[in-house]
PDB file of C-alpha atoms in Angstrom:
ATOM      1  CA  UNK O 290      -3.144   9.196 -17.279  1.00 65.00           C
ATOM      2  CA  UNK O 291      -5.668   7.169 -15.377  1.00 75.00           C
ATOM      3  CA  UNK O 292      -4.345   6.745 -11.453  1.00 82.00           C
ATOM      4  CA  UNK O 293      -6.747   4.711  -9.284  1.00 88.00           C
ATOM      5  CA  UNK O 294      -6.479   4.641  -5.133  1.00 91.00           C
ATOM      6  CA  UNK O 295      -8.562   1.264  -3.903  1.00 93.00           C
ATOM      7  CA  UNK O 296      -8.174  -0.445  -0.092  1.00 92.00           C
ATOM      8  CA  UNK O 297      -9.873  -2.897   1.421  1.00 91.00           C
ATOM      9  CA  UNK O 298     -10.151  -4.456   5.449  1.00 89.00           C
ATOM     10  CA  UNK O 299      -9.011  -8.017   4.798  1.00 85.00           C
ATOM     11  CA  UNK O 300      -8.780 -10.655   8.041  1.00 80.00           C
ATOM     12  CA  UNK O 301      -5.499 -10.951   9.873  1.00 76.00           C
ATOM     13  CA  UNK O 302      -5.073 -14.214   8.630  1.00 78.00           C
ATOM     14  CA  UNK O 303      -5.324 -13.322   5.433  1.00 84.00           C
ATOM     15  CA  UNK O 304      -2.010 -12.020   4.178  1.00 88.00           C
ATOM     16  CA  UNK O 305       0.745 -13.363   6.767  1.00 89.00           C
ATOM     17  CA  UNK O 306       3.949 -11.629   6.844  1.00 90.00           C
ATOM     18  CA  UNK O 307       5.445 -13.976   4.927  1.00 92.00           C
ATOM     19  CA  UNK O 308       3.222 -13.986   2.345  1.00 93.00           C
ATOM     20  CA  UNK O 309       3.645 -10.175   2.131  1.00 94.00           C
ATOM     21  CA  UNK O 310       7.613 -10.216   1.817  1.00 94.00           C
ATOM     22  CA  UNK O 311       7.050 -12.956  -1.147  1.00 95.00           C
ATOM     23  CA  UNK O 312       4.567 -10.326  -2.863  1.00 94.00           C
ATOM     24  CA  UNK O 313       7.265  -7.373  -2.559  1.00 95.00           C
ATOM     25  CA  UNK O 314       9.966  -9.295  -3.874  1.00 95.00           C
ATOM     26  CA  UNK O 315       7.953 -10.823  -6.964  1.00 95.00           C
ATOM     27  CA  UNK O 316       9.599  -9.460 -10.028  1.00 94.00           C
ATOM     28  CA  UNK O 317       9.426  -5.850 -11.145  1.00 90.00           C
ATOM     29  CA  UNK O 318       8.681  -4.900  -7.450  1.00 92.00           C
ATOM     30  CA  UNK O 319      10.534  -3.962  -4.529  1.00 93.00           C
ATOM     31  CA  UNK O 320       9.767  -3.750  -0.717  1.00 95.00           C
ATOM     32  CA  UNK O 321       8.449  -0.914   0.666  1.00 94.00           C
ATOM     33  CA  UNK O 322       7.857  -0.695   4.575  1.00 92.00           C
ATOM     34  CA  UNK O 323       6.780   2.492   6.483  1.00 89.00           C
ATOM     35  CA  UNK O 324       6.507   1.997  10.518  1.00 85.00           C
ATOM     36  CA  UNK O 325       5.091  -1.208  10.762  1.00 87.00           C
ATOM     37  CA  UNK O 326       3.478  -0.834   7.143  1.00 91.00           C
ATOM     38  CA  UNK O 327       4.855  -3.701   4.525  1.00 93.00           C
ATOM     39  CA  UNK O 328       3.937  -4.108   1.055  1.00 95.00           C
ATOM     40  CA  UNK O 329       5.738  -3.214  -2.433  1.00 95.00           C
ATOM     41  CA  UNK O 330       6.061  -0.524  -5.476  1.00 91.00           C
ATOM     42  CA  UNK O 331       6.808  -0.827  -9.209  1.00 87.00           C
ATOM     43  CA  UNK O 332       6.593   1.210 -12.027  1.00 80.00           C
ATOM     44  CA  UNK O 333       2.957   1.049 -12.186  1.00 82.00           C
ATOM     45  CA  UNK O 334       1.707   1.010  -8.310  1.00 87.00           C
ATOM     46  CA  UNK O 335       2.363   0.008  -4.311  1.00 91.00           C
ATOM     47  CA  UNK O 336       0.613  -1.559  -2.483  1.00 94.00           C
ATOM     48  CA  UNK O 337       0.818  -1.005   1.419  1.00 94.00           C
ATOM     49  CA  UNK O 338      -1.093  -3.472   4.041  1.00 94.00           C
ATOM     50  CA  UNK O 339      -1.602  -1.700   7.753  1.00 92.00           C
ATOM     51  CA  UNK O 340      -2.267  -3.112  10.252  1.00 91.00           C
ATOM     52  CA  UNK O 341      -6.365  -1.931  11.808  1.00 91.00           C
ATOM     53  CA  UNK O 342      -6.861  -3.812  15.024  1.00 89.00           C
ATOM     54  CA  UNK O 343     -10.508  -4.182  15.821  1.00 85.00           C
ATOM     55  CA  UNK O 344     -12.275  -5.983  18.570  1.00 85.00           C
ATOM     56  CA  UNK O 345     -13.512  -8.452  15.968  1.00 85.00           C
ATOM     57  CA  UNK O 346      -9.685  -9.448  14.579  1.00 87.00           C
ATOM     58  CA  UNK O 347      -7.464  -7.965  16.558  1.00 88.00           C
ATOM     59  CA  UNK O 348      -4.906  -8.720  13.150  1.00 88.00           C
ATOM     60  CA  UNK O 349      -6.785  -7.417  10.903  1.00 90.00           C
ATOM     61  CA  UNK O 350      -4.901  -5.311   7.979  1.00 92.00           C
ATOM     62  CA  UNK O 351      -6.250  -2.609   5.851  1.00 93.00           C
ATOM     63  CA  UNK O 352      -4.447  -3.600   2.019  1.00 93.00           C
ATOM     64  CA  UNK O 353      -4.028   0.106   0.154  1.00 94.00           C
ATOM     65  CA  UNK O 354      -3.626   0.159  -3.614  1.00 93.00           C
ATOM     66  CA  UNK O 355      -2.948   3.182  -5.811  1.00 89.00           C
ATOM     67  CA  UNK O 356      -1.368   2.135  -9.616  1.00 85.00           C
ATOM     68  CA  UNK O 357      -1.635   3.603 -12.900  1.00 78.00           C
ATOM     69  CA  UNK O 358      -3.862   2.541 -15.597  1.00 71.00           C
ATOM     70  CA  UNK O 359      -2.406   2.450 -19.101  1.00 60.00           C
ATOM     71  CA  UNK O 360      -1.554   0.625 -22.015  1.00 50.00           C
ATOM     72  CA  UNK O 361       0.525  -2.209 -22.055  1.00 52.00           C
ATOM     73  CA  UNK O 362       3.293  -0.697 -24.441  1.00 56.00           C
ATOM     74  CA  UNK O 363       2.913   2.182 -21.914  1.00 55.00           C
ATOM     75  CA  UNK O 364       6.792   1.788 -19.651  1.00 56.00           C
ATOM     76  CA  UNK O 365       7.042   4.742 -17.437  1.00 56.00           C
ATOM     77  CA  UNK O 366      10.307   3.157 -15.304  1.00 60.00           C
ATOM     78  CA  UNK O 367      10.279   6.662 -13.695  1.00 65.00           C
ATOM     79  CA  UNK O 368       7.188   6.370 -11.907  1.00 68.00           C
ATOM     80  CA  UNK O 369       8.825   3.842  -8.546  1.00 72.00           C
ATOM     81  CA  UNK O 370       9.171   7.166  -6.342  1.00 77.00           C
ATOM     82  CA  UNK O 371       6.256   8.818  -7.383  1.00 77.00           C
ATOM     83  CA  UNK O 372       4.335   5.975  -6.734  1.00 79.00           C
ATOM     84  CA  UNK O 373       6.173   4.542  -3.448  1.00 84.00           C
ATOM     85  CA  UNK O 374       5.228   8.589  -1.966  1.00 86.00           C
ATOM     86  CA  UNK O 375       1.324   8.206  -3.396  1.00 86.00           C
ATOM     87  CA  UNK O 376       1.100   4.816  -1.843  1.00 88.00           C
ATOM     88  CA  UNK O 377       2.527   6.137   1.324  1.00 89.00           C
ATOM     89  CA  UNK O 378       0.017   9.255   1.237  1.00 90.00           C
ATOM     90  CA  UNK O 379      -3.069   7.296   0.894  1.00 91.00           C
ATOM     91  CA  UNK O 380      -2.242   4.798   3.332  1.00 90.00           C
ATOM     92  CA  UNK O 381      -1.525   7.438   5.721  1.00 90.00           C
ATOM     93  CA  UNK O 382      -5.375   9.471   5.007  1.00 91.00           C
ATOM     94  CA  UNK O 383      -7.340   5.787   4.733  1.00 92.00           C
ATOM     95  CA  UNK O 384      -5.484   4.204   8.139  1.00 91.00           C
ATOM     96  CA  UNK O 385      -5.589   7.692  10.467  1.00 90.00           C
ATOM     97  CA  UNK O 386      -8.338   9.570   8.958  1.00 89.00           C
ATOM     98  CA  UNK O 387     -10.963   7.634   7.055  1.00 91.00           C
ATOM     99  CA  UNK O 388     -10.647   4.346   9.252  1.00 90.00           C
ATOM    100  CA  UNK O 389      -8.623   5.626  12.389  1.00 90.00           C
ATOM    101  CA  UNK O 390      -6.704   2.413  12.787  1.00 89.00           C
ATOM    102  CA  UNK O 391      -5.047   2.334  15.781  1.00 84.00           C
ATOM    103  CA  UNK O 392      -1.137   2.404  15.592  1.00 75.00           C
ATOM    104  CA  UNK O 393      -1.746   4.183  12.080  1.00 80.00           C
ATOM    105  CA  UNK O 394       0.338   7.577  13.336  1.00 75.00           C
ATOM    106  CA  UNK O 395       3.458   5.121  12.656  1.00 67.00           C
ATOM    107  CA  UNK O 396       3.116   5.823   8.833  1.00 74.00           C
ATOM    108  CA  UNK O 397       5.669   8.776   8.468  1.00 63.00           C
ATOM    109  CA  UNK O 398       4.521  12.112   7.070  1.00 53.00           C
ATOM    110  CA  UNK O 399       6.972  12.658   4.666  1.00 45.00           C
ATOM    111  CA  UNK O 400       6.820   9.406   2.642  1.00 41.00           C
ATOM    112  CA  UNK O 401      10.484   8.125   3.342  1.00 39.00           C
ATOM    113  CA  UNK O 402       9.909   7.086   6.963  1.00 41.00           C
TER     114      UNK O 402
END
């Protein structure tokens, strides 16, 4: 098993709220929000997008992958949670302590917030 943790800065007016709820409710996915955090998980990954003001774009949003690599005949329906409490993790180290996004102490420690 291959898992793979990416994230990017993207420009506030990049990926409007909006456009974020359609992505989590594409099928196969569902929502998944932490503080002000939105984005989605499915059996293979979540994405998260947080919000990292900066004086530049004060909207700007830090988009936080991790998903699983594997075969296409490869189903693990099991892996929603695991991968809904990954996602949360790394969002939570790349907002607070690799980018120190302001606001990112909103993203809960234990995953469920």
């Amino acid at each position: 098993m291959t898992i793979e943790i990416n994230y990017g800065v993207r420009l506030g007016s990049e990926f409007s709220e909006a456009t974020i709820e359609k992505m989590a409710t594409a099928a196969g996915r569902s929502p998944l929000s932490v503080g002000k955090a939105k984005g989605y998980v499915s059996d293979t990954g979540g994405v998260l997008f947080v919000s990292c003001p900066s004086e530049e774009d004060p909207k700007s949003l830090v988009r936080i992958e991790a998903y699983y690599l594997h075969h296409p005949n490869d189903v693990q329906s099991a892996w929603r949670k695991p991968f809904q409490d990954l996602t949360v993790s790394a969002a939570r180290y790349v907002a607070q302590d690799a980018l120190k996004c302001e606001g990112a102490e909103n993203l809960g420690r234990d995953g469920n917030e």
